C-alpha positions as a printed NumPy array, in Angstrom:
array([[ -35.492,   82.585, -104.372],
       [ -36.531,   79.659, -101.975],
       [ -39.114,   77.583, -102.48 ],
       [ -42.088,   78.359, -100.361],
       [ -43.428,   74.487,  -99.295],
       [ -46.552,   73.649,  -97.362],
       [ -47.06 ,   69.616,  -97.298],
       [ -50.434,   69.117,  -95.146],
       [ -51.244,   65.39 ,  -94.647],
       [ -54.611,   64.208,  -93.544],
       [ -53.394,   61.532,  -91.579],
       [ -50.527,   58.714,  -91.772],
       [ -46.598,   59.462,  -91.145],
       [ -44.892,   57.968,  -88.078],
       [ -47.487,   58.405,  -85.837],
       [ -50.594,   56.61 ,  -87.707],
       [ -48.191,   54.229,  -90.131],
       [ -45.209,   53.326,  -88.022],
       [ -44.798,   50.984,  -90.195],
       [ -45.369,   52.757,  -93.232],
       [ -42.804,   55.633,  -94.052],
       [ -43.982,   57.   ,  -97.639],
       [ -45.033,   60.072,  -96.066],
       [ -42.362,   61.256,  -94.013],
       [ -39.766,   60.047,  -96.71 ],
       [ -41.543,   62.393,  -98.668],
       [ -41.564,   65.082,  -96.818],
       [ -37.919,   64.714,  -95.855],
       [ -37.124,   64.475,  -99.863],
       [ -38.572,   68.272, -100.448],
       [ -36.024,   69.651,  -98.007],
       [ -33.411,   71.831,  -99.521],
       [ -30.247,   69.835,  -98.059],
       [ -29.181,   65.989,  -98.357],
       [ -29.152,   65.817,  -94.39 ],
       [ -32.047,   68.415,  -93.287],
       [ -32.184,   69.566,  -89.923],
       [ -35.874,   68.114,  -88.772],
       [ -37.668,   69.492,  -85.867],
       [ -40.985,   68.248,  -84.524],
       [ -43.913,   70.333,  -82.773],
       [ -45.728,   68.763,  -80.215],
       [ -47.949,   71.415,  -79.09 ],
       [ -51.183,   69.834,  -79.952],
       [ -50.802,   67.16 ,  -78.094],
       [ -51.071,   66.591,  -74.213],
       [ -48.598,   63.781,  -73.832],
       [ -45.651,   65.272,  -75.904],
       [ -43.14 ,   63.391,  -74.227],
       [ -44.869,   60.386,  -75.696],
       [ -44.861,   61.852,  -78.944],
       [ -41.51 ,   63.441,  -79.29 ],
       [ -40.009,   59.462,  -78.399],
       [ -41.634,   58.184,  -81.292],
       [ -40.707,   60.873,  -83.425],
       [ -37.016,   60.099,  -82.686],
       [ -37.505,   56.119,  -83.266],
       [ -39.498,   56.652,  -86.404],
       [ -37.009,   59.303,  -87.963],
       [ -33.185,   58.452,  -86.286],
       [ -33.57 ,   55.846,  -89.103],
       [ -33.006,   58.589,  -91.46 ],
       [ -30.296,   60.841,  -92.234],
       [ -31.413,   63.874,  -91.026],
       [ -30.248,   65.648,  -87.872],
       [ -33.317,   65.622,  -85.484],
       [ -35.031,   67.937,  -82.335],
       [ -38.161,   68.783,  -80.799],
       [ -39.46 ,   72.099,  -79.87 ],
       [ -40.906,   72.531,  -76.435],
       [ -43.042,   75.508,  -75.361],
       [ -43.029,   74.253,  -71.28 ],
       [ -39.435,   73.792,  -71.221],
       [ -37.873,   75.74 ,  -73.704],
       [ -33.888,   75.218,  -74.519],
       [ -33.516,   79.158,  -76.339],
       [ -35.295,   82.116,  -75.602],
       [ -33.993,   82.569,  -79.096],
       [ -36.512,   80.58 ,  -80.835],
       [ -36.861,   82.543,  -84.325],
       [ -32.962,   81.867,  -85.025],
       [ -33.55 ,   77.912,  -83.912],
       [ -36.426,   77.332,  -86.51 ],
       [ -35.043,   79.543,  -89.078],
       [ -32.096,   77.195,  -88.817],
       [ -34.282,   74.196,  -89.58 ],
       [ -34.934,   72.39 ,  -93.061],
       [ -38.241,   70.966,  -92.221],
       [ -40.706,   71.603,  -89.728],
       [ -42.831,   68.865,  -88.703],
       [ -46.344,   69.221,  -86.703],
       [ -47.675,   66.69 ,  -84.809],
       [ -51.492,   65.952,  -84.451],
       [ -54.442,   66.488,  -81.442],
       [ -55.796,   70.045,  -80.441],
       [ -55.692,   72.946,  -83.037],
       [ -57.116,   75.394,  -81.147],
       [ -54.7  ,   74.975,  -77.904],
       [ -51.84 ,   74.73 ,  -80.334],
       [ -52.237,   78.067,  -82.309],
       [ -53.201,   79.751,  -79.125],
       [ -49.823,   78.413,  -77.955],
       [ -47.968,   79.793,  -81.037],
       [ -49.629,   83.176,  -80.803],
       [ -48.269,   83.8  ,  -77.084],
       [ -45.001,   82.646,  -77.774],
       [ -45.087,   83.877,  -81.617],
       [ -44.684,   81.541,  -83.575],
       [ -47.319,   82.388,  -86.01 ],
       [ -44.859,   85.316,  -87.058],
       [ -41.465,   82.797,  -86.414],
       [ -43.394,   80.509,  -89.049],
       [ -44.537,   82.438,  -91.864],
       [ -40.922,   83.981,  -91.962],
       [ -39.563,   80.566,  -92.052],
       [ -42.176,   79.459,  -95.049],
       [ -40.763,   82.693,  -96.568],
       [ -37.083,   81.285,  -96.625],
       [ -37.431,   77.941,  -97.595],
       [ -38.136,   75.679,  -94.378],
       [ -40.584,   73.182,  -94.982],
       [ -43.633,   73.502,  -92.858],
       [ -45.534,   69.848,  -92.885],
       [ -47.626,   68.214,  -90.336],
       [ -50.6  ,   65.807,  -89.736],
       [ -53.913,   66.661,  -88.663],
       [ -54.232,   69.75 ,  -86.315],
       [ -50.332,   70.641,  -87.251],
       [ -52.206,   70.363,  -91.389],
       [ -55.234,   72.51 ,  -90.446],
       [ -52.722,   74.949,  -89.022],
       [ -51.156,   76.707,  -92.274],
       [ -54.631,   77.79 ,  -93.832],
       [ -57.064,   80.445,  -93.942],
       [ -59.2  ,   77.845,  -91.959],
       [ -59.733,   74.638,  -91.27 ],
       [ -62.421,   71.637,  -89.79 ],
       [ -62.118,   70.484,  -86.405],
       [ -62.866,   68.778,  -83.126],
       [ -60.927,   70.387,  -80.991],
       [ -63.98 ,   71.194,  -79.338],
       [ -65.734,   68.286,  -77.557],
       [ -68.847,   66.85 ,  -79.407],
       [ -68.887,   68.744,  -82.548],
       [ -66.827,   69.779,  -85.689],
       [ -66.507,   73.393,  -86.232],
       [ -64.664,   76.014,  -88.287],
       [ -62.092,   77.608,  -86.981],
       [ -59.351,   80.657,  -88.33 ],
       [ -55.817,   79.277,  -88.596],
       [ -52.672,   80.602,  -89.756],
       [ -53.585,   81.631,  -93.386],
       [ -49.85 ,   80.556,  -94.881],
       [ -52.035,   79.052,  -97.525],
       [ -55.46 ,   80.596,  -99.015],
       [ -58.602,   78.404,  -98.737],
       [ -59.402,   75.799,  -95.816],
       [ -58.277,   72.164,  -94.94 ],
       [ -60.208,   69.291,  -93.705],
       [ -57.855,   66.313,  -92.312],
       [ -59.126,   62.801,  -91.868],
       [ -61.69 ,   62.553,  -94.681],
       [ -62.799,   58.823,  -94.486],
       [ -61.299,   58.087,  -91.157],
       [ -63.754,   59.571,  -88.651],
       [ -67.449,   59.519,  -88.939],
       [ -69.057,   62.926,  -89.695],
       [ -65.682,   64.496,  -91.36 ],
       [ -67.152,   64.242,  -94.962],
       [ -70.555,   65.367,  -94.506],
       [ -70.285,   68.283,  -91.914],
       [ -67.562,   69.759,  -94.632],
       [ -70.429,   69.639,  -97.045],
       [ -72.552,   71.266,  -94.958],
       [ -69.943,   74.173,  -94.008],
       [ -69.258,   74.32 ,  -97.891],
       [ -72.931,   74.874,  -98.71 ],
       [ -73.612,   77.077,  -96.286],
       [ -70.339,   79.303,  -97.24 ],
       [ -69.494,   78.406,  -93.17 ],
       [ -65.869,   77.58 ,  -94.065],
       [ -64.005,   78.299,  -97.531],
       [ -63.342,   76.498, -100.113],
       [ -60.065,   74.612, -100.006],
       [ -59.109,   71.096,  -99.699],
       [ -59.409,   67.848,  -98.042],
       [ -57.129,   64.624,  -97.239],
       [ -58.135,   61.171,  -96.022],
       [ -56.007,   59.085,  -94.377],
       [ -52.614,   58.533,  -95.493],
       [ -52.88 ,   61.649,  -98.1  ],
       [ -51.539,   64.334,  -98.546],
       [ -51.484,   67.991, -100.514],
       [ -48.089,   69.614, -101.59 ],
       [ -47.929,   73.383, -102.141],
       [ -45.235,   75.479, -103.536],
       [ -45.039,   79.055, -103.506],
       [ -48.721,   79.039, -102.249],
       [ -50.54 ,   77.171, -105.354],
       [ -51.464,   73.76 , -104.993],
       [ -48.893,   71.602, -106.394],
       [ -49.916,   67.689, -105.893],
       [ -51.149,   65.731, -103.959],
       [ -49.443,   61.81 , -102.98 ],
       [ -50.251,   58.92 , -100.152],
       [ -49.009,   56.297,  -98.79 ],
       [ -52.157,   54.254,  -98.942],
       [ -52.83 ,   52.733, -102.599],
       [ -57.087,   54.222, -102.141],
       [ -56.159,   57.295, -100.084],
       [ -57.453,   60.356, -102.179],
       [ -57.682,   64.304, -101.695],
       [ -60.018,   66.584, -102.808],
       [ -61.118,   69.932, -103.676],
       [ -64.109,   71.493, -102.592],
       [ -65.815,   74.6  , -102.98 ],
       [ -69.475,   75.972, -103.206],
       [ -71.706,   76.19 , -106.488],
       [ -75.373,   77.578, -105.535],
       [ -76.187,   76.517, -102.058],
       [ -74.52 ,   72.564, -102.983],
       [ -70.813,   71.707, -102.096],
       [ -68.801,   70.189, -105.149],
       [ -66.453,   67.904, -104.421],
       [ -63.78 ,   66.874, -106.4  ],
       [ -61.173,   64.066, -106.309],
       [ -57.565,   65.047, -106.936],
       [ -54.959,   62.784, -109.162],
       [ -53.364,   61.644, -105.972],
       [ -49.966,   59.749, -106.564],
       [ -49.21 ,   56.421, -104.492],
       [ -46.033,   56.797, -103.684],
       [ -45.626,   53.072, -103.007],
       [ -44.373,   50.205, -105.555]])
């Protein structure tokens, strides 16, 4: 049986740390092959071209056989046997809502749990974190922070960017407390969570103070707790 992996960073890899790799090394070690087939989802973001370029200079450093995936100019109309051919699956950050409405219409909520099923990593930063839970916290409305279903690969919710944007920490207690979102976990900057086979299995950063978290509801208060997070640096 293939291990079932879900790595869901809060922010960092190549496209908040260029010049920090610890998290995308990591992420590449957990695929099943020495040279894993890589492919990177844009789909939350609006300047994907952008994107996918620094992808490419951050990981043809690597040995790892690279692509994107685009959803405006798709190269298959086969696009179940291209991810199920990948190792890894990496999502890129912005919009969470406009990406899983993307994936719906084209369905790859479907293509992705069966490649979760047979071993392809699914990992991603941000909205392309939030996207393999029950739910998840974010702004991908203007103005606020709200709750919002996602994918459910993974039981509970996720809350990216802990201490890097004002308001992240304490509307998640206040979602918590009200029972508004699930309990689940959290990731500041430059952490991450690791699950296998759907349990949480560790979490690591790249940052030497970068935690994650649990959280979950006791009365009408939100308990936080700090995970043993692993700096994966020297």
């Amino acid at each position: 049986m293939p291990l079932k992996q879900v790595i869901a960073m809060g922010g960092g890899g190549f496209s908040m740390e260029p010049e920090n790799p610890l998290l995308d090394l990591y992420i590449l070690a957990q695929a099943r092959k020495k040279t894993p087939s890589v492919c990177f989802f844009p789909h939350a973001s609006d300047d994907a071209p952008r994107y996918c370029f620094n992808f490419y200079k951050a990981f043809s450093r690597y040995d790892a056989r690279l692509s994107t995936l685009s959803l405006f100019t798709p190269h298959t109309a086969d696009l179940e046997s291209f991810v199920l051919a990948q190792d890894v699956i990496y999502v890129g950050g912005g919009n969470t809502r406009s990406m899983l409405a993307l994936w719906r219409e084209w369905g790859l909520d479907r293509i992705l749990r069966k490649a979760y099923e047979e071993g392809v990593v699914l990992a991603g930063i941000s909205a392309g974190a939030n996207c393999w839970f029950e739910q998840c916290s974010t702004d991908s409305v203007p103005g606020k922070l709200s709750v919002m279903d996602c994918l459910g690969i993974i039981g509970g919710s996720f809350c990216p960017h802990y201490d890097g944007e004002v308001n992240r920490r304490s509307t998640l207690h206040a979602f918590v407390a009200s029972a508004g979102i699930k309990a689940g976990w959290a990731a500041d900057d430059g952490a991450a969570v690791h699950f296998v086979d759907g349990e949480y299995s560790g979490a690591v950063s790249s940052r030497p103070h970068a935690r994650a978290y649990r959280l979950f509801r006791s009365g009408d208060t939100a308990v936080e707790e700090a995970l043993a997070t692993r700096f994966l640096g020297a």
